[in-house]
Amino acid sequence: MNGRDLVRSVRAVASVGAAQGVRTVRAAWRRQRADATGLPPRGPERARVPGTVRDAEPGPGGGVVRFGRSELRILVAVNGAVFLGWDGAGPEPSYALAGRCPEPDPRAVLEPDTDGGWRVVAERVTVVVSRHGAVEVQTPGGVLLRRDLPPRWWEPVGGGPARWAQRSEVPADARFFGLGGRAVGPRLPDGTYRLWNTDPGRSFAPGDDPLYLTMPVQLVVADGGTHLVFHDNSWDGTVTLRQGEEGAGSGHDRAGTSEWRVDGGPSRYWVMAGTPARVLFAWASLTGAPALPPAWALGHHHARWEFGSEEEVRRVVAGYLERGLPLDAVHLDIDHLDARQVFTVDQDRFPKLPVLAEELRRDGVRLVSVVDPAVRALPGNDVYDAGTAGDVFVRDAAGEVVEGVARPGEAVFPDFTDARVREWWGGQYAERLAQGFSGFWHDMNEPTSFTAFGEATLPRSARHFLEGRGGDHREAHNVYALCMARAGFEGLQRLAPDERPFLFSRSGWAGMQRYGGTWSGGVATGWPGLRASLSLVMGLGLCGVPYSGPDIGGFGGEPSPELYLRWFQLGARLPLFRTRASPGTGRREPWEFGPEVLEHARVALLERRRLLPYFVTLAHLARRTGAPYVRPLWWHAPEERALRDCGDAFLLGDALLVAPVLDPGTDRRAVRLPRGRWYDVVTEEAYEGPGQVLVDAPLSRIPVLARAGAVLPVRGEDGGLELEVWAPARGRTGGGLVVPDGGEGRDEPEIRRYTVRWAGPRVVVEREGGGEPPFPVRLRGAGGG
């Protein structure tokens, strides 16, 4: 046992009691012993570099460039994405890809370049390979986007996985975003970021890293263009970022750098270039379209750890209904489960859950259930017995089933990297559906130990099927939750084929959006935690996961009324809008914070309900284009440097700019505006961008501005859909998209486009192709025309 294991185990003994603590210590010893005997020693290693170029073999979409000690495979896909794989690495197999590798672009041809190098010219990029193995990605006009230096790798002399390192250079003005869920940002500052899904074991703040959902996905924004790079390797690793500096050293620029290091696996990566919208579209076409949530999942959710009984659930829901507060879903945590089981409801505390679910559904409220991957290792547990008989649990290098300590106690873990196990696990959701649940949230699925606070439950030497290739937990760890989400999503599709599955997960990996979304996990209660919440949502959206949100108020503390309200007001404009209470932190219902907070929270809730058609439209657009709901201010103008460093405001779709209050005692705040006219949605005062303005931010609301010319689908007073139109500036036009869908089915309705223009003294709204809108139209901001 190393020192870190010992400290965490001692903490566990002190926190959860002697019996559970002893089990934790014993599990830590087992992990240490398993890895000591199950992992081969690395022994002496041999350092390698590619050497000089020898020859090349053109092929569809690119080809292979051979060097003295390695080779580089280049493929330009029809979606514009560029694949580069060293030392025989190809794009498959991959957990990130949505199916097979895209077809090659027949127009992209590998051809000789100057000084013994080679190049591939494609529609959106030019890839230049030097004679020593450096790779440059350029725009069609020759502007450098990135330069990857020749990789270095270290191979064990006796055989085994190589360790890789690759240093890349980007323009001096470039800014880095992404890498999954990071508490700092959304622009990533200089530093080293670990790529290993981790429960920090406590509430986290902006300085904590890594967190639950890491991804080797970087979005790089510079004057010359935007590009995304994805290193398709799930092993433990790091990315070290250093921002460049213009005019450094006798007037010369110092390039920004990114160094990727990983402990094993292949060196292969994808690059996509273009506008931010085009890059995210290419990323979605490569890794899969985001799952479409049912309309109710875009409303307000309330969760509590320790509801305790059906009566308490009814009491809380009645509190919302009696006060006229919209509520769309209630989430039940582990206390509603039989402690011996994993998919069985506690019949003592929740004896008539299907009846409760039907009552709530009549009031427009759905039930959502937590699902952990840990299965209690107890004979008589139906899931354990069936899993044991079916040989579905992870085993160690000696062939024994691995046991860890999780929330149920001694537990075993399904091997979700096996399609047979995923199908079995997906069938288990039938019990939850029969109990009346409409959605599911996956927790503790890094996987992690509940009592060791952040320590991985499975040893690195644990064996996994890995779709028949075989391997250990060093490769499987980061994709474990992704595969669990796939199991749940596909199981729900089979069990309820006429409904959209609703699933979100604490952990995941590249491609997570195919199966659902995520949430922030245990973000710390406090103003830094509020700021981290926004960073996580924006960063995940730029990695292709558009549906996410924090636990409003944070985890593990008691927010002040002001902090709770400001968090609530932000959450009402994020995709996943969920309040949650954890043990010992008090309640999180709005009325628990006093009458003033209640009334201001009511305004935010009613505005979220009014904007629900807009959120539904954004969900459909995310599915079809990959564009996140929450977008940085530079989304349409990445060349505007002042916007790149602005992380305290965001665009909600194309129409709205949201400027949350992130500091205490604030009643006015500065807002950086992109180019164009913007209206305060409350006062209708007009502001002109680009530039910075000072706007009111009273406790009753946070600043929200509408883009001139925007068309927003909103919920009218009668519950029907209407169009809220913000007048364009004189001489300008506008428009917007509407997807009139409020259901749960899997059909995807058509997207309707509306245009806005001035016709003399009138503002005219028309459906593209002709005709008036079939919905009521409410014009706003016309006085500022």
Coordinates of N, CA and C in Angstrom, one line a residue, residues 586-753:
G586 N -28.7 20.7 4.5 CA -30.0 21.4 4.5 C -30.7 21.1 3.2
R587 N -31.9 21.7 3.1 CA -32.7 21.5 2.0 C -32.4 22.5 0.9
R588 N -32.8 22.1 -0.4 CA -32.5 23.0 -1.5 C -33.7 23.5 -2.2
E589 N -34.9 23.3 -1.6 CA -36.1 23.8 -2.2 C -36.1 25.4 -2.1
P590 N -36.6 26.1 -3.1 CA -36.4 27.6 -3.1 C -37.1 28.2 -1.9
W591 N -38.2 27.7 -1.3 CA -38.8 28.3 -0.2 C -38.0 28.2 1.1
E592 N -37.0 27.3 1.1 CA -36.2 27.2 2.3 C -35.3 28.3 2.6
F593 N -35.1 29.2 1.6 CA -34.2 30.3 1.7 C -34.8 31.7 1.9
G594 N -36.1 31.7 2.3 CA -36.8 32.9 2.6 C -37.7 33.4 1.5
P595 N -38.6 34.3 1.9 CA -39.6 34.8 0.9 C -39.0 35.6 -0.3
E596 N -37.9 36.3 -0.1 CA -37.4 37.1 -1.1 C -36.7 36.2 -2.2
V597 N -35.9 35.2 -1.7 CA -35.3 34.3 -2.6 C -36.4 33.5 -3.4
L598 N -37.5 33.1 -2.7 CA -38.5 32.3 -3.3 C -39.1 33.1 -4.5
E599 N -39.4 34.4 -4.3 CA -40.1 35.1 -5.3 C -39.1 35.3 -6.5
H600 N -37.8 35.6 -6.3 CA -36.9 35.7 -7.4 C -36.7 34.4 -8.1
A601 N -36.6 33.3 -7.3 CA -36.5 32.0 -7.9 C -37.7 31.7 -8.8
R602 N -38.9 32.1 -8.3 CA -40.1 31.9 -9.1 C -40.0 32.5 -10.5
V603 N -39.4 33.7 -10.5 CA -39.3 34.4 -11.8 C -38.4 33.6 -12.7
A604 N -37.2 33.1 -12.2 CA -36.3 32.3 -13.0 C -37.0 31.0 -13.5
L605 N -37.8 30.3 -12.6 CA -38.4 29.1 -13.0 C -39.5 29.4 -14.1
L606 N -40.2 30.4 -13.9 CA -41.2 30.7 -14.9 C -40.6 31.1 -16.3
E607 N -39.5 31.8 -16.2 CA -38.8 32.1 -17.4 C -38.2 30.9 -18.1
R608 N -37.7 29.9 -17.3 CA -37.3 28.7 -17.9 C -38.4 28.0 -18.6
R609 N -39.6 27.9 -17.9 CA -40.8 27.3 -18.5 C -41.1 28.0 -19.8
R610 N -41.1 29.4 -19.8 CA -41.4 30.1 -21.0 C -40.4 29.8 -22.2
L611 N -39.1 29.6 -21.8 CA -38.1 29.4 -22.9 C -38.0 27.9 -23.3
L612 N -38.9 27.1 -22.7 CA -38.7 25.6 -23.0 C -38.7 25.3 -24.5
P613 N -39.6 25.9 -25.3 CA -39.5 25.7 -26.8 C -38.2 26.0 -27.4
Y614 N -37.6 27.1 -26.8 CA -36.2 27.5 -27.4 C -35.2 26.4 -27.0
F615 N -35.3 25.9 -25.8 CA -34.4 24.8 -25.4 C -34.6 23.6 -26.2
V616 N -35.9 23.3 -26.5 CA -36.1 22.1 -27.4 C -35.5 22.3 -28.7
T617 N -35.7 23.5 -29.3 CA -35.0 23.8 -30.6 C -33.5 23.6 -30.5
L618 N -32.9 24.1 -29.4 CA -31.5 24.0 -29.3 C -31.1 22.5 -29.2
A619 N -31.9 21.7 -28.5 CA -31.6 20.3 -28.4 C -31.6 19.6 -29.8
H620 N -32.6 20.0 -30.6 CA -32.6 19.4 -32.0 C -31.5 19.9 -32.8
L621 N -31.1 21.2 -32.7 CA -30.0 21.7 -33.5 C -28.7 21.0 -33.0
A622 N -28.5 20.8 -31.7 CA -27.3 20.1 -31.2 C -27.2 18.7 -31.8
R623 N -28.4 18.0 -31.9 CA -28.4 16.7 -32.5 C -28.0 16.7 -34.0
R624 N -28.4 17.7 -34.7 CA -28.2 17.7 -36.1 C -26.9 18.4 -36.5
T625 N -26.4 19.2 -35.7 CA -25.2 20.0 -36.1 C -24.0 19.8 -35.1
G626 N -24.2 19.3 -33.9 CA -23.2 19.2 -32.9 C -22.9 20.5 -32.1
A627 N -23.6 21.6 -32.5 CA -23.4 22.9 -31.8 C -24.0 22.8 -30.4
P628 N -23.2 23.2 -29.4 CA -23.7 23.2 -28.0 C -24.8 24.2 -27.7
Y629 N -25.6 24.0 -26.7 CA -26.6 25.0 -26.4 C -25.9 26.2 -25.8
V630 N -24.9 26.0 -24.9 CA -24.1 27.0 -24.3 C -22.8 27.2 -25.1
R631 N -22.6 28.4 -25.6 CA -21.5 28.7 -26.5 C -20.7 29.9 -26.0
P632 N -19.4 29.9 -26.2 CA -18.6 31.0 -25.8 C -19.0 32.3 -26.6
L633 N -18.6 33.4 -26.1 CA -19.0 34.7 -26.8 C -18.3 34.8 -28.1
W634 N -17.1 34.0 -28.3 CA -16.4 34.1 -29.6 C -16.9 33.2 -30.6
W635 N -18.0 32.5 -30.4 CA -18.5 31.4 -31.2 C -18.6 31.9 -32.7
H636 N -19.2 33.0 -32.9 CA -19.3 33.5 -34.3 C -18.2 34.4 -34.7
A637 N -17.3 34.8 -33.8 CA -16.2 35.7 -34.2 C -14.9 35.3 -33.4
P638 N -14.4 34.1 -33.7 CA -13.2 33.6 -33.0 C -12.0 34.5 -33.2
E639 N -12.0 35.4 -34.2 CA -10.9 36.3 -34.4 C -10.9 37.5 -33.5
E640 N -12.0 37.7 -32.8 CA -12.0 38.8 -31.8 C -11.4 38.4 -30.5
R641 N -10.2 38.9 -30.3 CA -9.4 38.4 -29.2 C -10.0 38.8 -27.8
A642 N -10.7 39.9 -27.7 CA -11.3 40.3 -26.4 C -12.3 39.3 -26.0
L643 N -13.0 38.6 -26.9 CA -14.0 37.6 -26.6 C -13.4 36.3 -26.1
R644 N -12.2 36.0 -26.6 CA -11.6 34.7 -26.3 C -11.3 34.5 -24.8
D645 N -11.0 35.6 -24.2 CA -10.6 35.6 -22.7 C -11.8 35.8 -21.8
C646 N -13.0 35.9 -22.4 CA -14.2 36.2 -21.6 C -14.9 34.9 -21.2
G647 N -14.8 34.6 -19.9 CA -15.3 33.3 -19.5 C -16.5 33.5 -18.5
D648 N -16.9 34.7 -18.3 CA -18.0 34.9 -17.3 C -19.3 35.3 -17.9
A649 N -19.5 35.0 -19.2 CA -20.8 35.2 -19.9 C -20.8 34.2 -21.1
F650 N -22.0 33.9 -21.6 CA -22.1 33.0 -22.7 C -23.3 33.3 -23.6
L651 N -23.2 32.7 -24.8 CA -24.4 32.7 -25.7 C -25.2 31.4 -25.4
L652 N -26.5 31.6 -25.3 CA -27.4 30.5 -25.2 C -28.1 30.4 -26.6
G653 N -27.5 29.5 -27.4 CA -27.9 29.5 -28.8 C -27.4 30.7 -29.5
D654 N -28.0 31.1 -30.6 CA -27.6 32.3 -31.3 C -28.3 33.6 -30.8
A655 N -29.4 33.4 -30.1 CA -30.3 34.5 -29.8 C -30.0 35.2 -28.5
L656 N -29.6 34.6 -27.5 CA -29.5 35.2 -26.2 C -28.0 35.2 -25.7
L657 N -27.7 36.3 -24.9 CA -26.4 36.4 -24.2 C -26.7 36.4 -22.7
V658 N -26.1 35.5 -22.0 CA -26.4 35.4 -20.5 C -25.2 35.8 -19.8
A659 N -25.3 36.8 -18.9 CA -24.2 37.3 -18.1 C -24.5 37.0 -16.6
P660 N -24.2 35.8 -16.1 CA -24.5 35.5 -14.7 C -23.7 36.3 -13.7
V661 N -24.3 36.4 -12.5 CA -23.6 37.1 -11.4 C -22.7 36.0 -10.7
L662 N -21.4 36.2 -10.6 CA -20.5 35.2 -10.1 C -19.8 35.6 -8.8
D663 N -20.1 36.8 -8.3 CA -19.5 37.4 -7.2 C -20.5 37.9 -6.2
P664 N -20.2 37.9 -4.9 CA -21.2 38.3 -3.9 C -21.4 39.9 -4.0
G665 N -22.5 40.3 -3.5 CA -22.8 41.8 -3.4 C -22.8 42.5 -4.7
T666 N -23.1 41.9 -5.8 CA -23.1 42.5 -7.1 C -24.4 43.0 -7.5
D667 N -24.6 44.2 -7.9 CA -25.9 44.7 -8.5 C -25.7 45.4 -9.8
R668 N -24.5 45.5 -10.3 CA -24.1 45.9 -11.7 C -22.9 45.1 -12.1
R669 N -22.8 44.8 -13.4 CA -21.7 44.1 -13.9 C -21.4 44.5 -15.3
A670 N -20.1 44.3 -15.6 CA -19.6 44.6 -17.0 C -19.9 43.4 -17.9
V671 N -20.4 43.7 -19.1 CA -20.7 42.6 -20.0 C -19.9 42.9 -21.4
R672 N -19.2 42.0 -21.8 CA -18.5 42.1 -23.1 C -19.5 41.7 -24.2
L673 N -19.7 42.5 -25.2 CA -20.7 42.3 -26.2 C -20.0 41.9 -27.5
P674 N -20.4 40.9 -28.2 CA -20.0 40.6 -29.6 C -20.6 41.7 -30.5
R675 N -20.2 41.7 -31.7 CA -20.6 42.7 -32.7 C -22.1 42.6 -32.9
G676 N -22.8 43.8 -33.1 CA -24.2 43.9 -33.4 C -24.9 44.6 -32.3
R677 N -26.3 44.7 -32.4 CA -27.1 45.3 -31.4 C -27.7 44.2 -30.5
W678 N -27.8 44.6 -29.2 CA -28.3 43.7 -28.2 C -29.3 44.4 -27.3
Y679 N -30.4 43.7 -27.0 CA -31.4 44.3 -26.2 C -31.5 43.6 -24.8
D680 N -31.6 44.4 -23.7 CA -31.9 43.9 -22.4 C -33.3 43.3 -22.5
V681 N -33.4 42.0 -22.1 CA -34.7 41.4 -22.3 C -35.8 41.9 -21.3
V682 N -35.4 42.6 -20.3 CA -36.3 43.1 -19.3 C -36.7 44.6 -19.6
T683 N -35.7 45.4 -19.8 CA -35.9 46.9 -20.1 C -36.1 47.2 -21.5
E684 N -35.6 46.3 -22.4 CA -35.5 46.5 -23.9 C -34.6 47.6 -24.3
E685 N -33.7 48.0 -23.4 CA -32.7 49.0 -23.7 C -31.7 48.4 -24.7
A686 N -31.3 49.1 -25.7 CA -30.4 48.6 -26.8 C -29.0 49.0 -26.5
Y687 N -28.1 48.1 -26.8 CA -26.6 48.3 -26.7 C -26.0 47.9 -28.0
E688 N -24.9 48.6 -28.3 CA -24.2 48.3 -29.6 C -22.8 47.6 -29.3
G689 N -22.6 46.5 -29.9 CA -21.3 45.9 -29.8 C -20.5 46.0 -31.1
P690 N -19.2 45.7 -31.2 CA -18.5 45.1 -30.1 C -18.1 46.2 -29.0
G691 N -17.8 45.7 -27.8 CA -17.4 46.6 -26.8 C -17.9 46.1 -25.4
Q692 N -17.7 46.9 -24.4 CA -18.1 46.5 -23.1 C -19.1 47.5 -22.5
V693 N -20.1 47.0 -21.9 CA -21.1 47.9 -21.3 C -21.3 47.5 -19.8
L694 N -21.9 48.4 -19.1 CA -22.2 48.2 -17.7 C -23.7 48.1 -17.6
V695 N -24.2 46.9 -17.0 CA -25.6 46.7 -17.0 C -26.1 46.4 -15.6
D696 N -27.3 46.6 -15.3 CA -27.9 46.4 -14.0 C -28.0 44.9 -13.7
A697 N -27.7 44.5 -12.5 CA -27.9 43.1 -12.1 C -28.4 43.0 -10.7
P698 N -29.7 43.4 -10.5 CA -30.2 43.4 -9.2 C -30.4 42.0 -8.7
L699 N -30.7 41.8 -7.4 CA -30.8 40.5 -6.9 C -32.0 39.7 -7.6
S700 N -32.9 40.4 -8.1 CA -34.1 39.8 -8.7 C -33.8 39.1 -10.1
R701 N -32.6 39.4 -10.7 CA -32.4 38.8 -12.0 C -30.9 38.9 -12.4
I702 N -30.5 38.1 -13.3 CA -29.1 38.3 -13.9 C -29.3 38.9 -15.3
P703 N -28.3 39.6 -15.8 CA -28.5 40.2 -17.2 C -28.6 39.2 -18.3
V704 N -29.6 39.3 -19.1 CA -29.8 38.5 -20.3 C -30.1 39.5 -21.4
L705 N -29.4 39.3 -22.5 CA -29.6 40.2 -23.7 C -30.0 39.4 -24.9
A706 N -30.9 40.0 -25.7 CA -31.3 39.3 -27.0 C -30.6 40.0 -28.2
R707 N -30.2 39.2 -29.1 CA -29.6 39.7 -30.3 C -30.7 40.3 -31.2
A708 N -30.4 41.5 -31.7 CA -31.3 42.2 -32.7 C -31.6 41.3 -33.9
G709 N -32.8 41.1 -34.2 CA -33.2 40.3 -35.4 C -33.5 38.8 -35.0
A710 N -33.4 38.5 -33.7 CA -33.6 37.1 -33.3 C -35.0 36.7 -33.3
V711 N -35.3 35.5 -33.6 CA -36.6 34.9 -33.5 C -36.5 33.7 -32.5
L712 N -37.2 33.9 -31.3 CA -37.2 32.8 -30.3 C -38.6 32.1 -30.2
P713 N -38.6 30.8 -30.3 CA -39.9 30.1 -29.9 C -40.0 30.1 -28.4
V714 N -41.1 30.5 -27.9 CA -41.4 30.6 -26.5 C -42.8 30.0 -26.2
R715 N -43.0 29.8 -24.9 CA -44.3 29.3 -24.5 C -45.2 30.5 -24.1
G716 N -46.4 30.6 -24.8 CA -47.3 31.7 -24.5 C -48.0 31.5 -23.2
E717 N -48.8 32.5 -22.9 CA -49.6 32.4 -21.6 C -50.6 31.3 -21.7
D718 N -51.1 30.9 -22.9 CA -52.1 29.8 -23.0 C -51.4 28.5 -23.1
G719 N -50.1 28.4 -23.0 CA -49.4 27.2 -23.1 C -48.9 26.8 -24.5
G720 N -49.4 27.5 -25.5 CA -49.1 27.3 -26.9 C -47.8 27.9 -27.3
L721 N -47.3 27.6 -28.5 CA -46.0 28.2 -28.9 C -46.3 29.5 -29.6
E722 N -45.4 30.5 -29.3 CA -45.5 31.7 -30.0 C -44.0 32.2 -30.3
L723 N -43.9 33.2 -31.2 CA -42.6 33.6 -31.6 C -42.4 35.0 -31.0
E724 N -41.2 35.1 -30.2 CA -40.8 36.4 -29.7 C -39.7 36.9 -30.7
V725 N -40.0 38.0 -31.3 CA -39.1 38.6 -32.3 C -38.5 39.9 -31.8
W726 N -37.2 40.0 -31.9 CA -36.5 41.2 -31.5 C -36.1 41.9 -32.8
A727 N -36.6 43.2 -32.8 CA -36.4 44.0 -34.0 C -35.0 44.1 -34.5
P728 N -34.7 43.9 -35.8 CA -33.4 44.1 -36.3 C -33.1 45.6 -36.3
A729 N -31.8 46.0 -36.4 CA -31.5 47.4 -36.6 C -31.9 47.8 -38.0
R730 N -32.2 49.1 -38.1 CA -32.7 49.6 -39.4 C -31.7 49.2 -40.5
G731 N -32.3 48.7 -41.6 CA -31.4 48.3 -42.7 C -30.8 47.0 -42.6
R732 N -31.1 46.3 -41.5 CA -30.6 44.9 -41.3 C -31.7 43.9 -41.3
T733 N -31.4 42.7 -41.4 CA -32.4 41.6 -41.3 C -32.0 40.7 -40.2
G734 N -32.9 39.7 -40.0 CA -32.6 38.7 -38.9 C -33.4 37.4 -39.2
G735 N -33.4 36.6 -38.2 CA -34.2 35.3 -38.4 C -33.9 34.4 -37.3
G736 N -34.5 33.2 -37.4 CA -34.3 32.2 -36.4 C -34.9 30.9 -36.8
L737 N -34.6 29.8 -36.0 CA -35.1 28.5 -36.3 C -36.0 28.0 -35.2
V738 N -37.0 27.2 -35.6 CA -38.0 26.7 -34.6 C -38.2 25.2 -34.9
V739 N -38.1 24.4 -33.9 CA -38.5 23.0 -34.0 C -39.7 22.8 -33.0
P740 N -40.9 22.8 -33.6 CA -42.1 22.6 -32.7 C -42.3 21.2 -32.2
D741 N -41.6 20.9 -31.2 CA -41.6 19.5 -30.7 C -41.7 19.5 -29.2
G742 N -42.7 18.9 -28.6 CA -42.8 18.9 -27.2 C -43.0 17.5 -26.6
G743 N -42.6 16.5 -27.4 CA -42.9 15.1 -27.0 C -41.8 14.3 -26.5
E744 N -42.0 13.0 -26.4 CA -41.0 12.1 -25.9 C -40.6 11.1 -26.9
G745 N -41.3 11.1 -28.1 CA -41.1 10.1 -29.1 C -39.8 10.3 -29.8
R746 N -39.4 9.3 -30.7 CA -38.1 9.3 -31.3 C -38.2 9.9 -32.7
D747 N -39.3 10.4 -33.2 CA -39.4 11.0 -34.4 C -38.8 12.4 -34.3
E748 N -38.1 12.9 -35.4 CA -37.5 14.1 -35.4 C -38.2 15.1 -36.3
P749 N -38.9 16.1 -35.8 CA -39.7 17.0 -36.6 C -38.8 17.9 -37.5
E750 N -39.5 18.5 -38.5 CA -38.7 19.4 -39.4 C -38.3 20.7 -38.6
I751 N -37.3 21.3 -39.1 CA -36.8 22.6 -38.7 C -37.4 23.7 -39.5
R752 N -38.1 24.6 -38.9 CA -38.7 25.7 -39.6 C -37.8 27.0 -39.5
R753 N -37.6 27.7 -40.6 CA -36.8 28.9 -40.5 C -37.7 30.1 -40.8

